[in-house]
Short mmCIF file of C-alpha atoms in Angstrom, two decimals:
data_model
loop_
_atom_site.label_atom_id
_atom_site.label_comp_id
_atom_site.label_asym_id
_atom_site.label_seq_id
_atom_site.Cartn_x
_atom_site.Cartn_y
_atom_site.Cartn_z
CA UNK A 65 -42.20 11.71 -13.51
CA UNK A 66 -43.07 14.21 -10.91
CA UNK A 67 -45.73 15.88 -13.27
CA UNK A 68 -47.13 12.49 -13.48
CA UNK A 69 -47.24 11.67 -10.20
CA UNK A 70 -48.59 15.05 -9.17
CA UNK A 71 -52.19 14.38 -8.83
CA UNK A 72 -51.94 11.29 -6.84
CA UNK A 73 -49.55 13.01 -4.56
CA UNK A 74 -51.82 16.25 -3.92
CA UNK A 75 -55.04 13.94 -3.71
CA UNK A 76 -53.20 11.81 -1.02
CA UNK A 77 -51.79 14.69 0.79
CA UNK A 78 -55.20 16.55 0.72
CA UNK A 79 -56.92 12.97 1.82
CA UNK A 80 -55.33 12.47 5.17
CA UNK A 81 -55.92 15.90 7.07
CA UNK A 82 -59.51 16.38 5.48
CA UNK A 83 -60.28 12.78 6.99
CA UNK A 84 -58.83 14.31 10.38
CA UNK A 85 -61.03 17.44 9.70
CA UNK A 86 -64.08 15.02 9.36
CA UNK A 87 -63.27 12.93 12.68
CA UNK A 88 -62.80 16.43 14.49
CA UNK A 89 -66.29 17.78 13.12
CA UNK A 90 -68.10 14.47 14.12
CA UNK A 91 -66.53 14.69 18.03
CA UNK A 92 -67.43 18.45 18.10
CA UNK A 93 -70.80 17.87 16.75
CA UNK A 94 -71.54 15.02 19.05
CA UNK A 95 -70.59 16.90 22.14
CA UNK A 96 -72.29 20.06 21.46
CA UNK A 97 -75.28 18.98 19.64
CA UNK A 98 -76.56 14.92 19.30
CA UNK A 99 -77.42 14.41 22.81
CA UNK A 100 -80.72 13.25 24.12
CA UNK A 101 -81.95 9.63 23.63
CA UNK A 102 -85.68 9.07 23.05
CA UNK A 103 -86.50 5.79 23.98
CA UNK A 104 -89.71 3.73 23.90
CA UNK A 105 -90.49 -0.07 25.26
CA UNK A 106 -92.68 -2.06 22.73
CA UNK A 107 -94.02 -5.08 24.37
CA UNK A 108 -94.97 -8.40 21.77
CA UNK A 109 -98.27 -8.33 23.40
CA UNK A 110 -99.25 -5.04 22.03
CA UNK A 111 -100.05 -7.10 18.38
CA UNK A 112 -102.91 -8.92 19.83
CA UNK A 113 -105.69 -7.20 21.67
CA UNK A 114 -104.05 -3.74 21.39
CA UNK A 115 -103.60 -4.41 17.66
CA UNK A 116 -100.54 -1.99 18.01
CA UNK A 117 -97.55 -3.19 15.82
CA UNK A 118 -93.87 -2.08 15.19
CA UNK A 119 -94.66 -0.45 11.88
CA UNK A 120 -97.30 2.05 14.28
CA UNK A 121 -94.44 3.09 16.07
CA UNK A 122 -93.25 6.72 15.86
CA UNK A 123 -90.03 6.10 14.34
CA UNK A 124 -89.48 9.53 13.73
CA UNK A 125 -89.14 10.50 17.02
CA UNK A 126 -87.18 7.64 18.62
CA UNK A 127 -83.62 7.01 19.02
CA UNK A 128 -84.21 3.70 20.58
CA UNK A 129 -87.33 0.71 20.72
CA UNK A 130 -86.78 -1.59 23.90
CA UNK A 131 -88.37 -4.84 22.70
CA UNK A 132 -89.79 -6.41 25.44
CA UNK A 133 -89.34 -9.32 26.80
CA UNK A 134 -87.21 -11.87 26.59
CA UNK A 135 -87.25 -14.81 29.41
CA UNK A 136 -84.24 -16.32 31.06
CA UNK A 137 -84.22 -20.22 32.06
CA UNK A 138 -83.82 -20.04 35.79
CA UNK A 139 -81.51 -23.06 35.92
CA UNK A 140 -79.06 -22.73 33.04
CA UNK A 141 -79.25 -18.85 32.32
CA UNK A 142 -80.17 -19.45 28.74
CA UNK A 143 -81.89 -16.17 27.03
CA UNK A 144 -84.89 -16.99 24.85
CA UNK A 145 -87.72 -15.59 23.20
CA UNK A 146 -90.82 -15.65 25.46
CA UNK A 147 -93.38 -15.64 22.26
CA UNK A 148 -91.48 -16.93 19.15
CA UNK A 149 -95.00 -16.63 17.23
CA UNK A 150 -95.10 -13.04 17.75
CA UNK A 151 -91.61 -12.23 17.86
CA UNK A 152 -90.25 -13.98 14.58
CA UNK A 153 -92.98 -16.13 12.73
CA UNK A 154 -96.42 -13.96 12.37
CA UNK A 155 -96.14 -12.72 8.85
CA UNK A 156 -98.13 -9.10 8.84
CA UNK A 157 -99.69 -7.44 5.76
CA UNK A 158 -96.18 -5.91 4.81
CA UNK A 159 -94.31 -9.40 5.13
CA UNK A 160 -94.27 -11.85 2.39
CA UNK A 161 -93.17 -15.43 1.97
CA UNK A 162 -91.97 -14.98 -1.33
CA UNK A 163 -88.33 -14.78 -0.42
CA UNK A 164 -86.16 -17.32 -0.61
CA UNK A 165 -84.42 -18.89 2.47
CA UNK A 166 -85.12 -18.32 5.91
CA UNK A 167 -86.72 -15.08 6.74
CA UNK A 168 -87.35 -13.20 9.83
CA UNK A 169 -90.70 -12.08 10.31
CA UNK A 170 -93.25 -11.29 13.30
CA UNK A 171 -92.61 -8.01 15.46
CA UNK A 172 -88.76 -8.42 15.31
CA UNK A 173 -88.92 -8.64 11.47
CA UNK A 174 -90.60 -5.60 10.96
CA UNK A 175 -88.43 -3.83 13.64
CA UNK A 176 -85.56 -4.70 11.49
CA UNK A 177 -87.14 -3.50 8.19
CA UNK A 178 -87.93 -0.11 10.19
CA UNK A 179 -84.39 0.31 10.56
CA UNK A 180 -83.91 2.03 7.43
CA UNK A 181 -84.16 4.98 9.41
CA UNK A 182 -80.30 4.58 10.41
CA UNK A 183 -81.09 6.68 13.77
CA UNK A 184 -83.17 4.20 15.10
CA UNK A 185 -81.61 1.38 17.32
CA UNK A 186 -83.51 -1.81 18.81
CA UNK A 187 -82.33 -3.03 21.82
CA UNK A 188 -83.94 -6.26 23.13
CA UNK A 189 -84.99 -5.82 26.78
CA UNK A 190 -84.43 -9.00 29.14
CA UNK A 191 -86.65 -9.76 32.03
CA UNK A 192 -89.34 -7.34 33.16
CA UNK A 193 -91.85 -7.86 36.27
CA UNK A 194 -92.89 -11.47 34.97
CA UNK A 195 -89.59 -12.83 34.29
CA UNK A 196 -87.29 -10.98 36.68
CA UNK A 197 -87.43 -14.07 39.38
CA UNK A 198 -85.12 -16.13 36.93
CA UNK A 199 -82.40 -14.16 36.98
CA UNK A 200 -81.00 -14.64 40.50
CA UNK A 201 -79.74 -18.31 40.09
CA UNK A 202 -77.91 -17.94 36.70
CA UNK A 203 -76.14 -14.76 37.75
CA UNK A 204 -74.69 -16.61 40.90
CA UNK A 205 -72.54 -19.00 38.73
CA UNK A 206 -69.71 -17.97 36.16
CA UNK A 207 -71.32 -20.80 34.08
CA UNK A 208 -74.88 -19.24 34.43
CA UNK A 209 -73.35 -15.71 33.58
CA UNK A 210 -71.46 -17.03 30.55
CA UNK A 211 -74.43 -18.62 29.21
CA UNK A 212 -76.50 -15.87 29.80
CA UNK A 213 -74.32 -13.52 27.78
CA UNK A 214 -73.72 -15.77 24.96
CA UNK A 215 -77.40 -16.74 24.17
CA UNK A 216 -78.44 -13.02 24.67
CA UNK A 217 -75.56 -12.06 22.28
CA UNK A 218 -76.69 -14.91 19.71
CA UNK A 219 -80.18 -13.56 19.75
CA UNK A 220 -78.36 -9.96 18.75
CA UNK A 221 -76.72 -11.75 15.75
CA UNK A 222 -79.76 -13.50 14.45
CA UNK A 223 -82.16 -10.79 14.97
CA UNK A 224 -80.38 -7.83 13.65
CA UNK A 225 -80.42 -5.70 17.05
CA UNK A 226 -78.21 -2.94 18.17
CA UNK A 227 -77.87 -4.29 21.90
CA UNK A 228 -79.26 -5.27 25.33
CA UNK A 229 -81.36 -3.91 28.02
CA UNK A 230 -81.28 -5.81 31.29
CA UNK A 231 -84.39 -5.57 33.22
CA UNK A 232 -84.05 -7.21 36.62
CA UNK A 233 -86.72 -5.96 39.13
CA UNK A 234 -84.63 -6.20 41.62
CA UNK A 235 -81.80 -7.70 43.25
CA UNK A 236 -82.90 -8.19 46.85
CA UNK A 237 -79.46 -8.05 49.07
CA UNK A 238 -75.96 -7.20 48.52
CA UNK A 239 -75.33 -10.77 47.08
CA UNK A 240 -77.59 -10.67 44.28
CA UNK A 241 -76.30 -7.09 43.48
CA UNK A 242 -72.77 -8.09 43.28
CA UNK A 243 -73.80 -11.15 41.18
CA UNK A 244 -75.35 -8.47 38.92
CA UNK A 245 -72.29 -6.73 38.38
CA UNK A 246 -70.60 -9.82 37.39
CA UNK A 247 -73.56 -10.44 35.14
CA UNK A 248 -73.19 -7.02 33.32
CA UNK A 249 -69.34 -7.29 32.91
CA UNK A 250 -69.47 -10.71 31.08
CA UNK A 251 -72.46 -9.31 28.71
CA UNK A 252 -70.49 -6.56 27.99
CA UNK A 253 -67.28 -8.52 27.46
CA UNK A 254 -69.34 -10.69 24.76
CA UNK A 255 -71.21 -7.84 23.16
CA UNK A 256 -67.87 -6.14 22.57
CA UNK A 257 -66.09 -9.50 21.18
CA UNK A 258 -68.49 -9.50 18.93
CA UNK A 259 -68.70 -6.00 17.89
CA UNK A 260 -65.05 -6.32 17.13
CA UNK A 261 -65.30 -9.32 14.70
CA UNK A 262 -67.62 -7.23 12.41
CA UNK A 263 -66.15 -5.91 9.46
CA UNK A 264 -66.62 -2.57 10.32
CA UNK A 265 -66.72 -2.52 14.13
CA UNK A 266 -69.53 -1.43 15.67
CA UNK A 267 -70.39 -0.86 19.61
CA UNK A 268 -73.42 -2.72 20.73
CA UNK A 269 -75.26 -1.03 23.47
CA UNK A 270 -76.02 -2.32 27.05
CA UNK A 271 -78.46 -0.60 29.21
CA UNK A 272 -80.50 -1.43 32.62
CA UNK A 273 -83.73 -0.48 33.49
CA UNK A 274 -83.20 1.49 36.92
CA UNK A 275 -85.44 1.44 39.87
CA UNK A 276 -86.55 4.72 41.21
CA UNK A 277 -87.30 3.41 44.71
CA UNK A 278 -84.77 3.98 47.43
CA UNK A 279 -85.22 0.36 49.17
CA UNK A 280 -84.03 -0.72 45.54
CA UNK A 281 -81.43 1.42 44.11
CA UNK A 282 -79.55 1.52 47.39
CA UNK A 283 -78.69 -2.14 47.21
CA UNK A 284 -76.93 -1.46 44.00
CA UNK A 285 -73.45 -0.91 43.40
CA UNK A 286 -73.97 1.70 41.25
CA UNK A 287 -70.55 2.74 40.08
CA UNK A 288 -69.75 -0.55 39.36
CA UNK A 289 -72.52 -1.35 37.14
CA UNK A 290 -71.98 2.17 35.21
CA UNK A 291 -68.62 1.09 33.83
CA UNK A 292 -70.29 -1.67 31.68
CA UNK A 293 -73.50 0.38 30.83
CA UNK A 294 -74.29 2.76 28.04
CA UNK A 295 -77.22 4.55 29.60
CA UNK A 296 -79.74 3.79 32.54
CA UNK A 297 -83.59 3.64 31.87
CA UNK A 298 -84.45 5.31 35.35
CA UNK A 299 -87.91 3.98 35.89
CA UNK A 300 -89.38 7.09 37.45
CA UNK A 301 -93.17 6.11 37.90
CA UNK A 302 -95.40 3.78 39.81
CA UNK A 303 -94.53 6.01 42.97
CA UNK A 304 -98.10 4.93 43.95
CA UNK A 305 -100.96 2.10 43.29
CA UNK A 306 -103.12 -0.33 44.50
CA UNK A 307 -100.18 -2.06 46.54
CA UNK A 308 -99.60 1.29 48.91
CA UNK A 309 -100.03 0.83 52.52
CA UNK A 310 -101.65 2.63 53.99
CA UNK A 311 -103.88 3.11 51.08
CA UNK A 312 -103.35 6.78 50.46
CA UNK A 313 -103.46 8.27 46.78
CA UNK A 314 -100.70 9.73 45.64
CA UNK A 315 -98.86 11.34 42.44
CA UNK A 316 -97.26 8.22 40.61
CA UNK A 317 -94.36 10.12 38.54
CA UNK A 318 -93.77 13.38 40.27
CA UNK A 319 -90.64 15.10 39.92
CA UNK A 320 -90.69 17.01 42.98
CA UNK A 321 -91.82 16.21 46.64
CA UNK A 322 -94.69 17.96 48.35
CA UNK A 323 -93.52 16.40 51.76
CA UNK A 324 -96.61 14.70 52.36
CA UNK A 325 -98.57 11.43 51.82
CA UNK A 326 -99.50 12.52 48.14
CA UNK A 327 -95.65 12.19 47.16
CA UNK A 328 -94.20 9.12 48.74
CA UNK A 329 -91.40 9.07 46.31
CA UNK A 330 -89.89 11.75 44.01
CA UNK A 331 -87.92 11.68 40.91
CA UNK A 332 -85.16 14.32 41.80
CA UNK A 333 -84.24 12.76 45.02
CA UNK A 334 -83.75 9.43 42.65
CA UNK A 335 -81.76 11.19 40.14
CA UNK A 336 -79.80 12.85 43.02
CA UNK A 337 -78.98 9.46 44.67
CA UNK A 338 -77.78 8.10 41.28
CA UNK A 339 -75.11 11.10 40.48
CA UNK A 340 -73.84 11.16 43.88
CA UNK A 341 -72.89 7.10 43.68
CA UNK A 342 -70.73 7.46 40.63
CA UNK A 343 -73.75 7.88 37.69
CA UNK A 344 -72.89 10.60 35.26
CA UNK A 345 -75.91 13.02 34.55
CA UNK A 346 -76.05 12.36 30.67
CA UNK A 347 -76.22 8.47 31.21
CA UNK A 348 -79.56 8.66 33.02
CA UNK A 349 -82.46 8.44 30.88
CA UNK A 350 -85.52 9.57 32.85
CA UNK A 351 -88.65 7.17 32.26
CA UNK A 352 -92.26 8.52 31.82
CA UNK A 353 -95.40 6.48 31.76
CA UNK A 354 -97.61 6.52 29.09
CA UNK A 355 -100.59 4.96 31.67
CA UNK A 356 -102.44 6.35 34.46
CA UNK A 357 -102.89 4.74 37.99
CA UNK A 358 -106.44 4.80 39.17
CA UNK A 359 -107.90 5.30 42.78
CA UNK A 360 -111.38 5.13 43.62
CA UNK A 361 -113.90 5.73 46.67
CA UNK A 362 -111.58 8.64 47.62
CA UNK A 363 -111.86 12.35 48.33
CA UNK A 364 -108.98 13.36 46.40
CA UNK A 365 -105.32 13.57 46.32
CA UNK A 366 -103.58 12.46 49.54
CA UNK A 367 -106.67 11.07 50.71
CA UNK A 368 -107.67 7.25 51.77
CA UNK A 369 -108.99 5.07 48.93
CA UNK A 370 -111.16 2.08 48.71
CA UNK A 371 -110.46 0.43 45.55
CA UNK A 372 -109.13 1.29 41.87
CA UNK A 373 -111.09 1.35 38.57
CA UNK A 374 -111.38 -1.18 35.79
CA UNK A 375 -108.49 0.05 33.88
CA UNK A 376 -108.12 -0.26 30.12
CA UNK A 377 -106.45 -3.88 29.90
CA UNK A 378 -105.60 -4.21 33.43
CA UNK A 379 -107.44 -3.34 36.85
CA UNK A 380 -106.28 -0.04 38.07
CA UNK A 381 -104.29 0.97 34.66
CA UNK A 382 -105.45 3.21 31.91
CA UNK A 383 -103.99 4.06 28.60
CA UNK A 384 -102.94 7.87 28.32
CA UNK A 385 -104.86 7.84 25.12
CA UNK A 386 -108.12 7.17 27.14
CA UNK A 387 -107.10 9.95 29.63
CA UNK A 388 -108.80 12.27 30.98
CA UNK A 389 -111.96 10.28 31.20
CA UNK A 390 -115.89 11.94 30.40
CA UNK A 391 -116.83 13.63 33.60
CA UNK A 392 -113.13 14.13 34.79
CA UNK A 393 -111.16 17.34 34.72
CA UNK A 394 -107.24 17.73 34.44
CA UNK A 395 -105.21 19.19 37.23
CA UNK A 396 -101.23 20.11 36.46
CA UNK A 397 -99.32 20.97 39.45
CA UNK A 398 -96.01 22.76 38.22
CA UNK A 399 -94.60 23.18 41.66
CA UNK A 400 -94.53 19.40 41.84
CA UNK A 401 -93.91 18.29 37.72
CA UNK A 402 -97.19 16.28 38.28
CA UNK A 403 -100.78 16.00 37.02
CA UNK A 404 -103.84 14.11 37.68
CA UNK A 405 -107.56 13.63 36.50
CA UNK A 406 -110.28 13.94 39.13
CA UNK A 407 -113.81 13.05 38.64
CA UNK A 408 -116.10 14.01 42.02
CA UNK A 409 -119.11 12.30 40.74
CA UNK A 410 -117.27 9.02 40.33
CA UNK A 411 -114.87 9.91 43.21
CA UNK A 412 -112.21 8.67 41.14
CA UNK A 413 -108.59 10.02 40.91
CA UNK A 414 -106.17 8.76 38.21
CA UNK A 415 -102.70 10.16 38.28
CA UNK A 416 -100.56 10.35 34.84
CA UNK A 417 -98.22 12.71 33.29
CA UNK A 418 -100.36 15.09 30.53
CA UNK A 419 -98.75 16.58 27.83
CA UNK A 420 -97.99 19.93 29.94
CA UNK A 421 -96.19 17.66 32.63
CA UNK A 422 -94.46 15.93 29.77
CA UNK A 423 -93.12 19.22 28.56
CA UNK A 424 -92.07 20.47 32.20
CA UNK A 425 -89.94 17.02 32.56
CA UNK A 426 -88.32 17.92 29.11
CA UNK A 427 -87.03 21.17 30.53
CA UNK A 428 -86.09 19.48 33.46
CA UNK A 429 -84.33 16.91 31.65
CA UNK A 430 -82.25 19.84 29.87
CA UNK A 431 -81.85 21.56 32.98
CA UNK A 432 -80.56 18.63 34.84
CA UNK A 433 -78.00 17.61 31.53
CA UNK A 434 -79.83 14.27 31.72
CA UNK A 435 -79.37 11.62 28.94
CA UNK A 436 -83.18 11.50 27.38
CA UNK A 437 -86.22 10.15 27.97
CA UNK A 438 -87.77 6.57 28.01
CA UNK A 439 -91.46 5.73 27.91
CA UNK A 440 -93.20 2.58 29.17
CA UNK A 441 -95.10 1.92 26.59
CA UNK A 442 -95.76 3.12 23.34
CA UNK A 443 -99.14 1.34 22.55
CA UNK A 444 -100.85 3.66 25.16
CA UNK A 445 -99.79 6.81 23.50
CA UNK A 446 -102.13 9.42 21.73
CA UNK A 447 -101.78 10.33 17.83
CA UNK A 448 -100.77 13.86 16.48
CA UNK A 449 -100.47 16.86 18.80
CA UNK A 450 -101.71 15.21 21.80
CA UNK A 451 -99.31 12.61 21.79
CA UNK A 452 -97.28 12.52 24.87
CA UNK A 453 -93.90 11.26 23.18
CA UNK A 454 -94.16 14.25 20.16
CA UNK A 455 -94.59 17.04 23.05
CA UNK A 456 -91.56 15.89 24.83
CA UNK A 457 -89.33 15.57 21.59
CA UNK A 458 -90.59 18.78 20.15
CA UNK A 459 -89.85 20.30 23.66
CA UNK A 460 -86.37 18.61 23.73
CA UNK A 461 -85.48 20.67 20.45
CA UNK A 462 -83.06 20.00 17.83
CA UNK A 463 -80.38 17.86 19.74
CA UNK A 464 -81.75 14.48 19.75
CA UNK A 465 -79.29 11.71 19.67
CA UNK A 466 -77.46 10.87 15.97
CA UNK A 467 -75.94 7.66 16.10
CA UNK A 468 -76.19 5.22 13.45
CA UNK A 469 -77.55 1.73 14.04
CA UNK A 470 -76.06 -1.54 12.88
CA UNK A 471 -76.97 -3.47 9.37
CA UNK A 472 -74.07 -5.79 9.47
CA UNK A 473 -75.03 -9.43 10.51
CA UNK A 474 -73.00 -11.78 8.85
CA UNK A 475 -73.64 -14.61 11.43
CA UNK A 476 -77.51 -14.42 11.19
CA UNK A 477 -79.41 -17.50 10.55
CA UNK A 478 -82.07 -15.03 8.95
CA UNK A 479 -81.05 -14.73 4.88
CA UNK A 480 -82.99 -11.61 5.24
CA UNK A 481 -80.91 -10.14 8.14
CA UNK A 482 -77.56 -11.60 6.84
CA UNK A 483 -77.93 -10.46 3.28
CA UNK A 484 -80.59 -7.62 3.21
CA UNK A 485 -81.36 -6.63 -0.18
CA UNK A 486 -80.40 -3.34 -1.81
CA UNK A 487 -84.30 -2.03 -1.18
CA UNK A 488 -83.75 -2.28 2.29
CA UNK A 489 -80.24 -0.60 2.28
CA UNK A 490 -80.94 2.67 4.21
CA UNK A 491 -80.94 6.15 3.54
CA UNK A 492 -80.03 8.28 6.41
CA UNK A 493 -82.35 11.68 5.52
CA UNK A 494 -83.96 14.10 8.09
CA UNK A 495 -85.95 11.32 9.66
CA UNK A 496 -86.55 13.10 12.58
CA UNK A 497 -87.01 16.41 10.51
CA UNK A 498 -86.41 19.52 12.63
CA UNK A 499 -85.30 17.64 15.59
CA UNK A 500 -82.37 16.19 13.72
CA UNK A 501 -79.63 18.62 13.99
CA UNK A 502 -76.61 19.08 11.93
CA UNK A 503 -77.99 16.74 9.14
CA UNK A 504 -77.55 19.37 6.14
CA UNK A 505 -73.78 19.74 7.33
CA UNK A 506 -73.31 15.74 6.98
CA UNK A 507 -74.73 15.56 3.86
CA UNK A 508 -72.43 18.22 2.23
CA UNK A 509 -69.72 16.49 3.97
CA UNK A 510 -70.89 13.31 2.37
CA UNK A 511 -71.04 14.86 -1.05
CA UNK A 512 -67.56 16.16 -0.60
CA UNK A 513 -66.27 13.06 0.75
CA UNK A 514 -67.53 11.30 -2.69
CA UNK A 515 -65.92 13.63 -4.81
CA UNK A 516 -62.64 13.38 -3.09
CA UNK A 517 -63.05 9.75 -3.08
CA UNK A 518 -63.33 9.51 -6.82
CA UNK A 519 -60.09 11.63 -7.10
CA UNK A 520 -58.34 9.22 -4.91
CA UNK A 521 -59.59 6.20 -7.08
CA UNK A 522 -58.40 7.81 -10.21
CA UNK A 523 -54.81 8.35 -8.25
CA UNK A 524 -54.59 4.76 -7.74
CA UNK A 525 -55.18 3.98 -11.38
CA UNK A 526 -52.76 6.39 -12.32
CA UNK A 527 -49.83 4.94 -9.96
CA UNK A 528 -51.09 1.27 -11.08
CA UNK A 529 -50.51 2.77 -14.88
CA UNK A 530 -47.12 4.72 -14.18
CA UNK A 531 -45.40 1.51 -12.45
CA UNK A 532 -46.50 -1.01 -15.15
CA UNK A 533 -48.76 -2.85 -12.56
CA UNK A 534 -51.59 -3.17 -15.46
CA UNK A 535 -48.76 -5.22 -17.77
CA UNK A 536 -47.82 -7.26 -14.85
CA UNK A 537 -51.41 -8.65 -13.90
CA UNK A 538 -53.16 -9.68 -16.68
CA UNK A 539 -56.65 -10.97 -14.83
CA UNK A 540 -59.28 -8.96 -13.46
CA UNK A 541 -59.74 -10.49 -10.22
CA UNK A 542 -55.69 -9.83 -9.45
CA UNK A 543 -56.65 -5.84 -10.50
CA UNK A 544 -59.39 -5.78 -8.29
CA UNK A 545 -57.33 -7.49 -5.30
CA UNK A 546 -54.55 -4.59 -5.84
CA UNK A 547 -57.44 -1.95 -5.52
CA UNK A 548 -58.89 -3.47 -2.76
CA UNK A 549 -55.76 -3.97 -1.01
CA UNK A 550 -54.97 -0.01 -1.36
CA UNK A 551 -58.33 0.92 -0.14
CA UNK A 552 -57.44 -1.23 3.18
CA UNK A 553 -54.27 0.36 3.47
CA UNK A 554 -55.70 4.02 3.18
CA UNK A 555 -58.49 2.95 5.67
CA UNK A 556 -61.47 3.49 3.28
CA UNK A 557 -63.77 1.32 5.06
CA UNK A 558 -63.69 3.06 8.40
CA UNK A 559 -64.03 6.31 6.87
CA UNK A 560 -67.15 5.58 5.14
CA UNK A 561 -68.62 4.09 8.58
CA UNK A 562 -68.35 7.89 9.77
CA UNK A 563 -71.41 8.97 7.65
CA UNK A 564 -74.05 6.68 6.76
CA UNK A 565 -75.68 9.39 4.84
CA UNK A 566 -76.83 8.01 1.65
CA UNK A 567 -77.99 5.00 -0.28
CA UNK A 568 -74.94 5.62 -2.37
CA UNK A 569 -72.14 5.16 0.51
CA UNK A 570 -74.09 2.08 2.12
CA UNK A 571 -74.38 0.41 -1.66
CA UNK A 572 -70.42 1.30 -1.91
CA UNK A 573 -69.72 -0.19 1.41
CA UNK A 574 -71.80 -3.50 1.02
CA UNK A 575 -70.00 -4.06 -2.41
CA UNK A 576 -66.36 -3.56 -1.02
CA UNK A 577 -67.48 -5.60 2.16
CA UNK A 578 -68.41 -8.44 -0.41
CA UNK A 579 -65.31 -8.20 -2.26
CA UNK A 580 -63.50 -8.38 1.36
CA UNK A 581 -65.06 -11.78 1.68
CA UNK A 582 -63.87 -12.94 -1.85
CA UNK A 583 -60.14 -12.02 -1.24
CA UNK A 584 -59.50 -12.17 2.47
#
């Protein structure tokens, strides 16, 4: 009998340590290489005048899309979509109504289909400047916090999202700051509860849009908040603008202080405060503006101004892709980590990040061991080699974070989210090209894994044959049930989740998930 059992025994004995090796290799890779997040906000109003759609995002350069914004009922705490037509209903050119059942369309439908890039996570951002006034009431009661969390998680379930971004601008005192901690705690609890309920458990991310102004961040209990957050999106911009009193022109996103009126705030001071109050540097994602703040009727930087420019869509604010304007020259100050344009004829100064300033910030992110970069907001970027996003991503190098998104949403009310067709099952290729480190090694591991998996299946069938299982059970369902249970015993499903590197693995995973639904 030993000669007959030799193949299955050897296969199983080799399989267990090999799986441990996979886990160790993955752990080492993530700790030493996959590091920087690249997150861009996408606003649901971009589809209107801006004519910028989710499919236009540079998804090969992003790890996260932060979808702005969901609103909050100020009395009950229920989180809801702010523009259901744009969010879930509008049918774009690549979306048709031929499918059977309820279909997710709109911006969120297009984003879900884009998740075929398995390294792209989509988070729903709640609040923002317009809706932040609605946080305080619900956050002050247990009932409000519970409904906030449950309704937000319901949106995650239905819309095929990978997490939530809380954008409360800003708690006004210690009481509201304490309520924010409780709100994050309850949201984290319900996200984990849902993630643990899935066939393959998944960690849904929770992030926070963090202030860079001392009058705002000093009110927050950073250490208490941090235990519930995956990372912080530090809004390191809007340091200067039309609201300043006195009306003095200044840099709006400088890294360092000049020690005068031209830099009322600076990013380094903000980062230093966060890290000295309980936030690990690798959890801080540095925000960069893809727009410029205008000052007119001025003699230059650090001087008084009389008005602001007309702007691209909003007074005083210009899209990066429209800068520098005709007649202007760009000035880059490496000492401050800042840049601006100056038109002496119009007497207009516009503060914004140039590609050169963006590359300097990327180098600073690496030197400070920060967690990556965030941009507000994606529709304003240039294309090609002048793109601010592209320049920063290339400067970050080959260690962009690699962490698979989630496609398992069995509770979604949308058929195309709950049961994605095989054509939608993603293939993890080198979607970020040269920026995706370690992909080739994962592909080799996946191929080796599939070979050993075949040996393991034959081993199971050999064991069945030796002990006469085929004679005992004479129905195909019973045979599949025994094979399925054997796969559960050896934890095949969780091991499959390590990779996500080919259509073959994803189809295999979905097939056995369906079998599990049948037999469990």
